[in-house]
Amino acid sequence: MKKTCDDWRRHFPAGKFGAHLFPEFEKRAKAVSAEIFRVKTSVEAADVVLNLARFTNARKVVSVSSPLQEKAGIENVLKSADIEVYSDQGDIATHAATADIGISGVEFGIAETGSVCQDGYAVESRLVSTLPPIHVAFLDSGLIVPGIIEAFEIISQVFDRGYISFITGPSRTADIERVLTIGVHGPSRFIIVAVDGELQGGGEAS
Amino acid sequence: MTGENRNIRKEIGEKLKDEALRTNLGRFAEVYPAARAAALENAGDVEALREAIKQMKIDTVDRIEEVAGRFEAEATKRGIKVFRAADGNAVFGYLMDLCKALGVKRIVKSKSMASEEIDLSPYFKKNGLHVCESDLGEWIIELAGHKPSHMVMPAIHLSRYQVADYFSKELDKEIPPDIAFMVQAARRRLRGEFLNADMGISGANFGIAENGAIGLVTNEGNARLVTTLPPIHVVIMGYEKLIPKITDAALILKLLPRGATAQLMTSYMTLVGGPTPVMVKVGEHWVEKTREMHIILLDNGRLKAAKDEKFKQIFQCIRCASCLNVCPVYTLVGGHVYGGHTYAGGIGAILTAFLSGMADFEKFHELCIGCRRCTEVCPGKIDIPGLIEELRVRAVKEHGLPFVMKQVFENVMTNRRLFHSLMRAASLGMKPFAKGNLIRHLPLFFSGLAKDRSLPTIADKPLRDRMKSLIRKPAKPIGRAAFFSGCTMDFVLPDTGESIIKVLQDLGYEVVFPMDQSCCGKPVSATGDLETARKIARLNIQAFEKEKADVIITGCPACVEALHSYSEILKEEPEWKDRAAAVSHKVREFCSFVAEEYGKRGRLTKTGGGPKVTYHDSCHMKRVLGIAKEPRQLIEAAGCELVEMKDSDKCCGMSGIFGVKYAELSMPILEQKMNNIRNTGAEIAACACSGCMVQLQGGLDKQVPGVKMKHVADLLAEKIKD
């Protein structure tokens, strides 16, 4: 799969990121209507996604894989619950516009704003995160940077070409009478599954 | 000019009666300052950020060709086609060729103000192409056939009911005026536009020279779709969006969402660097291809501005519109009265002058009242009012002043005796009429009537005629203070003039009042007539240098500003330059001077026991002179209990000629101020500016009769025993 950078983790500035920033990140993300599930194991992560699919009566899911999703075996868990799951590029192109849930991984979170940074060079990772009404993003809870400035320190190292997004809560508008309304062109629910432990990198031990 | 003016007056009248506009904008303006402040709480050192943006942008504009060249080279290297367009026609030609060559029939747009500036969509439609705006607000105004009324919130002038009507027509079914429902209806309707478009057009919030990438800041997610679904992506952006480095984008992103909508970050921020993959259906199968990507760099007057020492500042604009959100006039009337152009408000007036020509500017520049509130919030630290004044100077140089004003300025204002005899005549002349009028700094012939404000009459005995009985030379004077009263204090508020003299004499100063002093020149220079302003400056310099005073005191911050500017406006006249500087150098604003003197004497302390007083910050006092603390300290030193009002530093609505010429705008601004004063429960409203005093006294008289208006000098003088 095409990525702006194949190994983002290598570019995190030592001492400037870590799980200690997660509470601030969580507070900011929730303030803009992102939903956050912080889990300790990949098994719990799979439960979160399966429950979500059940509660929303999802029948069709499009998914672009990431290491966290693979470890949690998300696709198999959903399939065994009789939910259609599409993860091939061509299938995603066919089904993203009619899918109930899109799932992808993101590279890191930003505490200052509650944003996550998505490497969207591959078109399928954008299709699953823009077209379905629900986007589930898998995040390593240890990969939180303090702010926008630090985020761009990382980006400036990896961004020769490609497509990078900050996603901060669900799609929103206030274009009619300044009334905040969720879910215009993008997802109306943005759900972050933040996984602790297993895959955590070497920021600050905390 | 008058004919065109009349249209604007009519438009202003209509906007003031427009319930939807007034409600939406009013509500937004009410909450914006606090929301913005809250959003900035965790942004770090905001002033340092603003300075960094300014410096980054100045560095860019100073080598704009080099930066644009690098941007083009890097983008080209990565497979983007870059086209430099001199103007709208060049863009049209390029895009029509492209559409023909690639068989483009359907176009979907996410927001690009540069494309609106050149009226791209109407051009496409005329040429048989299907084009659709996808930003909800832009789509609404496209359906309505309007221009944006705000740079960030283009449809803020419309109510849900109006939007429901437009939607019902477009979707050919009854759409209820329920906002959530309408947003979902728009989502369904516009989804097809994204999926079926042959070409996506976006703007850019910044373009990075280092790697040829662009950045898009949106909330709805439409820009993500426009850059993801169609097989062709065209970016239309102005040169001012270029930044040198990837990390420079961080500075913009720290302040753009916070300033625009008081968000820490918009829902989506997207960086596109080079062509990205796109899925294209070939027969029954989806195939990945490389998207065709074009970037059009639009000049349309920008490169000329880049070479202009003053106006290159427009490159510091990041289009956040915070300047509009705090503008007392914009927040009343919205963007359409600024000539119906893409860019509204003060910054819009400036951009329009460069992008659409001076003729348009001359129609609505007076709507900038110079309160400078915008300069406190602009992330790029643009001196918007300063640039508007500069444009006025250039307009006057080119076309001269309107006839009546020209006659008055050239013949009356430069002749102190004639001017003052007219002022005296006004005091007699207005007696037969029910109520006399005098507008700030200006004589009667500019005045208009106002029903929600009484304008004070010209005093029977001006300050200059009271001098003999007022001047008491202290036995051992500690210095000589010359008093510059300004016309208003001389002819309208002589009692306050007396208070100032009393306070200065009480400090031990020998006070002198040069009889040859005239108008400070501010009302004249504000219209752009620098020639007359220079003549007035020379008269005042002569009047004051004779007195050999240690300090020149004035109780009106606009006068202080004008007197300080003498050395600047006369800098090219060798025989006057140094004399001007010598006089300017001695000028001090009353409150800051007295606070300093009181401080030396241990008198700048809270004493208590007096009435409740609320203080209004004059725009000139706070934002031009930077004086806000001292008048408050003096109020407390005078024994009063200080109670702060909401928005104490928001303009009172007077602002020189504006307050009377545009009385219909001035009155709602004054009304907000009156409400804020009333809500404090204060017995006295104080300020330290004679212009504001005239306006506030007039408003209190009609609207809050229980509250008295006083200058800080009056409060101090009352404490001094004769």
Short mmCIF file of N, CA and C in Angstrom, two decimals, chain A residues 8-140:
data_model
loop_
_atom_site.label_atom_id
_atom_site.label_comp_id
_atom_site.label_asym_id
_atom_site.label_seq_id
_atom_site.Cartn_x
_atom_site.Cartn_y
_atom_site.Cartn_z
N TRP A 8 6.87 5.94 9.86
CA TRP A 8 6.71 7.21 10.57
C TRP A 8 7.42 7.19 11.92
N ARG A 9 7.31 6.02 12.56
CA ARG A 9 7.82 5.87 13.92
C ARG A 9 9.28 6.30 14.07
N ARG A 10 10.03 6.08 13.02
CA ARG A 10 11.45 6.40 13.05
C ARG A 10 11.69 7.92 13.20
N HIS A 11 10.67 8.69 12.86
CA HIS A 11 10.87 10.14 12.82
C HIS A 11 10.32 10.89 14.02
N PHE A 12 9.82 10.13 15.00
CA PHE A 12 9.32 10.81 16.19
C PHE A 12 10.49 11.35 16.99
N PRO A 13 10.43 12.62 17.35
CA PRO A 13 11.56 13.20 18.08
C PRO A 13 11.60 12.66 19.52
N ALA A 14 12.75 12.12 19.87
CA ALA A 14 12.88 11.50 21.19
C ALA A 14 12.49 12.48 22.28
N GLY A 15 11.74 11.98 23.24
CA GLY A 15 11.38 12.81 24.39
C GLY A 15 10.23 13.76 24.14
N LYS A 16 9.74 13.82 22.89
CA LYS A 16 8.68 14.79 22.61
C LYS A 16 7.33 14.13 22.36
N PHE A 17 7.24 12.84 22.64
CA PHE A 17 5.94 12.20 22.43
C PHE A 17 5.75 11.12 23.48
N GLY A 18 4.55 10.61 23.58
CA GLY A 18 4.35 9.53 24.53
C GLY A 18 2.93 9.46 25.07
N ALA A 19 2.65 8.35 25.77
CA ALA A 19 1.31 8.10 26.30
C ALA A 19 0.94 9.10 27.39
N HIS A 20 1.95 9.78 27.97
CA HIS A 20 1.62 10.76 29.02
C HIS A 20 0.80 11.92 28.44
N LEU A 21 0.84 12.07 27.13
CA LEU A 21 0.07 13.14 26.51
C LEU A 21 -1.34 12.68 26.14
N PHE A 22 -1.61 11.40 26.36
CA PHE A 22 -2.90 10.87 25.93
C PHE A 22 -4.10 11.55 26.61
N PRO A 23 -4.05 11.77 27.93
CA PRO A 23 -5.22 12.39 28.57
C PRO A 23 -5.59 13.75 27.95
N GLU A 24 -4.58 14.56 27.67
CA GLU A 24 -4.83 15.86 27.04
C GLU A 24 -5.42 15.66 25.64
N PHE A 25 -4.83 14.73 24.90
CA PHE A 25 -5.34 14.41 23.56
C PHE A 25 -6.80 13.98 23.64
N GLU A 26 -7.09 13.11 24.59
CA GLU A 26 -8.45 12.57 24.73
C GLU A 26 -9.46 13.68 25.05
N LYS A 27 -9.05 14.56 25.96
CA LYS A 27 -9.93 15.67 26.36
C LYS A 27 -10.27 16.54 25.14
N ARG A 28 -9.23 16.88 24.38
CA ARG A 28 -9.44 17.77 23.22
C ARG A 28 -10.27 17.07 22.13
N ALA A 29 -9.99 15.80 21.93
CA ALA A 29 -10.72 15.07 20.88
C ALA A 29 -12.20 14.95 21.23
N LYS A 30 -12.45 14.65 22.50
CA LYS A 30 -13.85 14.52 22.93
C LYS A 30 -14.57 15.86 22.84
N ALA A 31 -13.83 16.93 23.09
CA ALA A 31 -14.45 18.26 23.03
C ALA A 31 -14.97 18.59 21.63
N VAL A 32 -14.42 17.92 20.62
CA VAL A 32 -14.91 18.16 19.25
C VAL A 32 -15.67 16.94 18.74
N SER A 33 -16.26 16.19 19.67
CA SER A 33 -17.20 15.11 19.34
C SER A 33 -16.57 13.87 18.74
N ALA A 34 -15.25 13.71 18.89
CA ALA A 34 -14.67 12.42 18.54
C ALA A 34 -15.03 11.45 19.67
N GLU A 35 -15.20 10.17 19.33
CA GLU A 35 -15.46 9.17 20.37
C GLU A 35 -14.17 8.38 20.56
N ILE A 36 -13.81 8.16 21.81
CA ILE A 36 -12.53 7.48 22.05
C ILE A 36 -12.72 6.23 22.91
N PHE A 37 -12.16 5.15 22.43
CA PHE A 37 -12.11 3.93 23.23
C PHE A 37 -10.65 3.60 23.43
N ARG A 38 -10.19 3.70 24.67
CA ARG A 38 -8.80 3.34 24.94
C ARG A 38 -8.80 1.92 25.48
N VAL A 39 -8.06 1.03 24.83
CA VAL A 39 -8.07 -0.38 25.24
C VAL A 39 -6.66 -0.85 25.51
N LYS A 40 -6.56 -1.88 26.35
CA LYS A 40 -5.24 -2.37 26.74
C LYS A 40 -4.72 -3.44 25.81
N THR A 41 -5.64 -4.18 25.19
CA THR A 41 -5.20 -5.29 24.35
C THR A 41 -5.92 -5.26 23.01
N SER A 42 -5.37 -5.99 22.07
CA SER A 42 -5.98 -6.06 20.75
C SER A 42 -7.30 -6.82 20.80
N VAL A 43 -7.43 -7.71 21.79
CA VAL A 43 -8.70 -8.43 21.94
C VAL A 43 -9.82 -7.45 22.29
N GLU A 44 -9.50 -6.53 23.22
CA GLU A 44 -10.49 -5.52 23.59
C GLU A 44 -10.83 -4.63 22.39
N ALA A 45 -9.82 -4.34 21.59
CA ALA A 45 -10.04 -3.49 20.41
C ALA A 45 -11.03 -4.15 19.47
N ALA A 46 -10.87 -5.47 19.29
CA ALA A 46 -11.77 -6.19 18.41
C ALA A 46 -13.20 -6.14 18.96
N ASP A 47 -13.32 -6.25 20.28
CA ASP A 47 -14.64 -6.17 20.92
C ASP A 47 -15.31 -4.83 20.65
N VAL A 48 -14.52 -3.77 20.76
CA VAL A 48 -15.06 -2.42 20.55
C VAL A 48 -15.65 -2.32 19.15
N VAL A 49 -14.91 -2.79 18.17
CA VAL A 49 -15.37 -2.65 16.79
C VAL A 49 -16.59 -3.53 16.54
N LEU A 50 -16.54 -4.74 17.09
CA LEU A 50 -17.68 -5.64 16.89
C LEU A 50 -18.95 -5.08 17.53
N ASN A 51 -18.81 -4.56 18.75
CA ASN A 51 -19.98 -3.96 19.41
C ASN A 51 -20.52 -2.77 18.63
N LEU A 52 -19.61 -1.96 18.14
CA LEU A 52 -20.03 -0.81 17.35
C LEU A 52 -20.84 -1.26 16.13
N ALA A 53 -20.31 -2.27 15.44
CA ALA A 53 -21.00 -2.77 14.26
C ALA A 53 -22.38 -3.29 14.63
N ARG A 54 -22.48 -3.94 15.77
CA ARG A 54 -23.78 -4.47 16.20
C ARG A 54 -24.75 -3.34 16.54
N PHE A 55 -24.26 -2.40 17.34
CA PHE A 55 -25.15 -1.32 17.78
C PHE A 55 -25.63 -0.45 16.64
N THR A 56 -24.83 -0.36 15.60
CA THR A 56 -25.23 0.50 14.47
C THR A 56 -25.88 -0.31 13.35
N ASN A 57 -26.09 -1.60 13.61
CA ASN A 57 -26.66 -2.48 12.58
C ASN A 57 -25.87 -2.44 11.28
N ALA A 58 -24.58 -2.35 11.40
CA ALA A 58 -23.75 -2.27 10.20
C ALA A 58 -23.78 -3.61 9.46
N ARG A 59 -23.92 -3.52 8.16
CA ARG A 59 -23.91 -4.74 7.35
C ARG A 59 -22.69 -4.80 6.47
N LYS A 60 -22.14 -3.61 6.19
CA LYS A 60 -21.04 -3.59 5.25
C LYS A 60 -19.91 -2.70 5.79
N VAL A 61 -18.72 -3.25 5.82
CA VAL A 61 -17.57 -2.51 6.34
C VAL A 61 -16.47 -2.50 5.28
N VAL A 62 -15.86 -1.34 5.08
CA VAL A 62 -14.66 -1.28 4.23
C VAL A 62 -13.47 -0.99 5.14
N SER A 63 -12.38 -1.68 4.90
CA SER A 63 -11.27 -1.60 5.84
C SER A 63 -9.93 -1.58 5.11
N VAL A 64 -9.10 -0.66 5.51
CA VAL A 64 -7.72 -0.65 5.03
C VAL A 64 -6.85 -1.07 6.20
N SER A 65 -6.09 -2.08 6.01
CA SER A 65 -5.41 -2.67 7.15
C SER A 65 -4.25 -1.85 7.68
N SER A 66 -4.01 -2.03 8.97
CA SER A 66 -2.85 -1.44 9.62
C SER A 66 -2.39 -2.46 10.64
N PRO A 67 -1.16 -2.36 11.14
CA PRO A 67 -0.66 -3.37 12.07
C PRO A 67 -1.57 -3.59 13.27
N LEU A 68 -2.14 -2.52 13.83
CA LEU A 68 -3.00 -2.67 15.01
C LEU A 68 -4.26 -3.45 14.66
N GLN A 69 -4.82 -3.17 13.48
CA GLN A 69 -6.02 -3.90 13.07
C GLN A 69 -5.72 -5.37 12.84
N GLU A 70 -4.57 -5.61 12.22
CA GLU A 70 -4.20 -7.00 11.93
C GLU A 70 -4.04 -7.78 13.23
N LYS A 71 -3.37 -7.16 14.17
CA LYS A 71 -3.14 -7.84 15.44
C LYS A 71 -4.46 -8.17 16.12
N ALA A 72 -5.42 -7.28 15.97
CA ALA A 72 -6.72 -7.51 16.59
C ALA A 72 -7.60 -8.43 15.75
N GLY A 73 -7.14 -8.75 14.56
CA GLY A 73 -7.92 -9.61 13.69
C GLY A 73 -9.30 -9.08 13.37
N ILE A 74 -9.39 -7.79 13.19
CA ILE A 74 -10.68 -7.11 13.04
C ILE A 74 -11.53 -7.72 11.92
N GLU A 75 -10.88 -7.94 10.79
CA GLU A 75 -11.68 -8.38 9.64
C GLU A 75 -12.35 -9.72 9.90
N ASN A 76 -11.61 -10.65 10.49
CA ASN A 76 -12.19 -11.96 10.77
C ASN A 76 -13.29 -11.89 11.82
N VAL A 77 -13.06 -11.07 12.82
CA VAL A 77 -14.06 -10.92 13.87
C VAL A 77 -15.37 -10.43 13.26
N LEU A 78 -15.29 -9.45 12.36
CA LEU A 78 -16.50 -8.91 11.75
C LEU A 78 -17.15 -9.93 10.82
N LYS A 79 -16.32 -10.58 10.04
CA LYS A 79 -16.86 -11.57 9.10
C LYS A 79 -17.59 -12.68 9.83
N SER A 80 -17.03 -13.08 10.98
CA SER A 80 -17.69 -14.17 11.71
C SER A 80 -19.00 -13.71 12.33
N ALA A 81 -19.22 -12.40 12.36
CA ALA A 81 -20.52 -11.89 12.82
C ALA A 81 -21.44 -11.60 11.63
N ASP A 82 -21.11 -12.18 10.50
CA ASP A 82 -21.93 -12.05 9.28
C ASP A 82 -21.99 -10.63 8.72
N ILE A 83 -20.91 -9.92 8.90
CA ILE A 83 -20.83 -8.58 8.32
C ILE A 83 -19.92 -8.65 7.09
N GLU A 84 -20.38 -8.01 6.00
CA GLU A 84 -19.53 -7.99 4.80
C GLU A 84 -18.33 -7.09 5.08
N VAL A 85 -17.15 -7.59 4.78
CA VAL A 85 -15.96 -6.78 4.96
C VAL A 85 -15.18 -6.74 3.65
N TYR A 86 -14.88 -5.55 3.18
CA TYR A 86 -14.11 -5.42 1.95
C TYR A 86 -12.79 -4.74 2.24
N SER A 87 -11.71 -5.36 1.80
CA SER A 87 -10.41 -4.75 2.06
C SER A 87 -9.48 -4.74 0.85
N ASP A 88 -9.93 -5.30 -0.26
CA ASP A 88 -9.13 -5.17 -1.48
C ASP A 88 -9.40 -3.81 -2.11
N GLN A 89 -8.39 -3.30 -2.80
CA GLN A 89 -8.52 -1.95 -3.34
C GLN A 89 -9.75 -1.79 -4.24
N GLY A 90 -9.91 -2.73 -5.16
CA GLY A 90 -11.03 -2.64 -6.10
C GLY A 90 -12.37 -2.73 -5.38
N ASP A 91 -12.44 -3.63 -4.37
CA ASP A 91 -13.68 -3.78 -3.60
C ASP A 91 -13.99 -2.51 -2.81
N ILE A 92 -12.95 -1.93 -2.28
CA ILE A 92 -13.16 -0.68 -1.52
C ILE A 92 -13.72 0.39 -2.44
N ALA A 93 -13.17 0.48 -3.66
CA ALA A 93 -13.66 1.47 -4.61
C ALA A 93 -15.14 1.22 -4.94
N THR A 94 -15.49 -0.04 -5.04
CA THR A 94 -16.88 -0.38 -5.36
C THR A 94 -17.82 -0.09 -4.19
N HIS A 95 -17.38 -0.40 -2.98
CA HIS A 95 -18.32 -0.43 -1.85
C HIS A 95 -18.22 0.73 -0.86
N ALA A 96 -17.17 1.55 -0.95
CA ALA A 96 -16.99 2.59 0.09
C ALA A 96 -18.20 3.53 0.18
N ALA A 97 -18.78 3.87 -0.97
CA ALA A 97 -19.87 4.85 -0.96
C ALA A 97 -21.13 4.29 -0.32
N THR A 98 -21.23 2.96 -0.22
CA THR A 98 -22.44 2.37 0.37
C THR A 98 -22.16 1.64 1.68
N ALA A 99 -20.91 1.69 2.13
CA ALA A 99 -20.56 0.99 3.37
C ALA A 99 -21.08 1.74 4.58
N ASP A 100 -21.29 1.00 5.68
CA ASP A 100 -21.76 1.61 6.92
C ASP A 100 -20.60 2.11 7.78
N ILE A 101 -19.50 1.40 7.68
CA ILE A 101 -18.33 1.75 8.51
C ILE A 101 -17.07 1.64 7.67
N GLY A 102 -16.16 2.60 7.85
CA GLY A 102 -14.84 2.50 7.26
C GLY A 102 -13.81 2.41 8.37
N ILE A 103 -12.80 1.56 8.19
CA ILE A 103 -11.78 1.40 9.23
C ILE A 103 -10.40 1.60 8.64
N SER A 104 -9.57 2.36 9.36
CA SER A 104 -8.18 2.53 8.90
C SER A 104 -7.29 2.82 10.10
N GLY A 105 -6.00 2.81 9.87
CA GLY A 105 -5.07 3.20 10.93
C GLY A 105 -4.67 4.65 10.76
N VAL A 106 -4.19 5.26 11.84
CA VAL A 106 -3.63 6.60 11.74
C VAL A 106 -2.25 6.59 12.39
N GLU A 107 -1.44 7.59 12.06
CA GLU A 107 -0.02 7.54 12.46
C GLU A 107 0.24 8.03 13.87
N PHE A 108 -0.42 9.12 14.24
CA PHE A 108 -0.20 9.65 15.59
C PHE A 108 -1.30 10.62 15.96
N GLY A 109 -1.34 10.98 17.24
CA GLY A 109 -2.32 11.95 17.72
C GLY A 109 -1.63 13.24 18.15
N ILE A 110 -2.41 14.34 18.20
CA ILE A 110 -1.87 15.65 18.59
C ILE A 110 -2.64 16.13 19.82
N ALA A 111 -1.92 16.26 20.95
CA ALA A 111 -2.59 16.60 22.20
C ALA A 111 -3.23 17.98 22.17
N GLU A 112 -2.54 18.93 21.58
CA GLU A 112 -3.01 20.32 21.56
C GLU A 112 -4.41 20.46 20.97
N THR A 113 -4.70 19.66 19.95
CA THR A 113 -5.93 19.87 19.20
C THR A 113 -6.88 18.67 19.21
N GLY A 114 -6.43 17.53 19.69
CA GLY A 114 -7.25 16.33 19.64
C GLY A 114 -7.36 15.76 18.24
N SER A 115 -6.39 16.08 17.40
CA SER A 115 -6.40 15.59 16.02
C SER A 115 -5.62 14.28 15.91
N VAL A 116 -5.92 13.51 14.86
CA VAL A 116 -5.03 12.41 14.50
C VAL A 116 -4.46 12.70 13.12
N CYS A 117 -3.28 12.17 12.88
CA CYS A 117 -2.64 12.38 11.58
C CYS A 117 -2.74 11.09 10.77
N GLN A 118 -3.32 11.22 9.59
CA GLN A 118 -3.51 10.05 8.74
C GLN A 118 -2.60 10.16 7.52
N ASP A 119 -1.91 9.08 7.22
CA ASP A 119 -1.16 9.02 5.97
C ASP A 119 -2.13 8.53 4.90
N GLY A 120 -2.54 9.42 4.04
CA GLY A 120 -3.60 9.08 3.08
C GLY A 120 -3.12 8.97 1.65
N TYR A 121 -1.86 8.61 1.49
CA TYR A 121 -1.36 8.54 0.11
C TYR A 121 -2.15 7.48 -0.69
N ALA A 122 -2.40 6.34 -0.06
CA ALA A 122 -3.17 5.30 -0.75
C ALA A 122 -4.62 5.75 -0.88
N VAL A 123 -5.15 5.67 -2.06
CA VAL A 123 -6.51 6.19 -2.28
C VAL A 123 -7.52 5.42 -1.44
N GLU A 124 -7.28 4.13 -1.21
CA GLU A 124 -8.27 3.36 -0.45
C GLU A 124 -8.36 3.83 1.01
N SER A 125 -7.24 4.33 1.55
CA SER A 125 -7.33 4.78 2.95
C SER A 125 -8.16 6.06 3.03
N ARG A 126 -8.20 6.81 1.94
CA ARG A 126 -9.05 8.00 1.95
C ARG A 126 -10.52 7.62 1.69
N LEU A 127 -10.71 6.65 0.83
CA LEU A 127 -12.10 6.25 0.53
C LEU A 127 -12.80 5.74 1.80
N VAL A 128 -12.09 4.93 2.60
CA VAL A 128 -12.75 4.38 3.79
C VAL A 128 -12.94 5.45 4.88
N SER A 129 -12.18 6.52 4.80
CA SER A 129 -12.30 7.53 5.86
C SER A 129 -13.14 8.74 5.45
N THR A 130 -13.56 8.79 4.19
CA THR A 130 -14.37 9.94 3.76
C THR A 130 -15.81 9.57 3.44
N LEU A 131 -16.03 8.41 2.84
CA LEU A 131 -17.37 8.14 2.31
C LEU A 131 -18.36 7.52 3.31
N PRO A 132 -17.96 6.52 4.10
CA PRO A 132 -18.95 5.94 5.03
C PRO A 132 -19.34 6.92 6.15
N PRO A 133 -20.52 6.74 6.72
CA PRO A 133 -20.96 7.67 7.78
C PRO A 133 -20.20 7.49 9.10
N ILE A 134 -19.50 6.38 9.25
CA ILE A 134 -18.70 6.17 10.46
C ILE A 134 -17.27 5.84 10.06
N HIS A 135 -16.33 6.53 10.66
CA HIS A 135 -14.92 6.20 10.44
C HIS A 135 -14.31 5.77 11.76
N VAL A 136 -13.73 4.57 11.75
CA VAL A 136 -13.03 4.07 12.93
C VAL A 136 -11.53 4.15 12.64
N ALA A 137 -10.81 4.84 13.53
CA ALA A 137 -9.37 5.01 13.32
C ALA A 137 -8.60 4.31 14.42
N PHE A 138 -7.68 3.45 14.04
CA PHE A 138 -6.83 2.77 15.02
C PHE A 138 -5.58 3.59 15.27
N LEU A 139 -5.34 3.84 16.58
CA LEU A 139 -4.22 4.69 16.97
C LEU A 139 -3.43 4.00 18.07
N ASP A 140 -2.14 4.08 18.01
CA ASP A 140 -1.28 3.61 19.09
C ASP A 140 -1.26 4.70 20.17
#
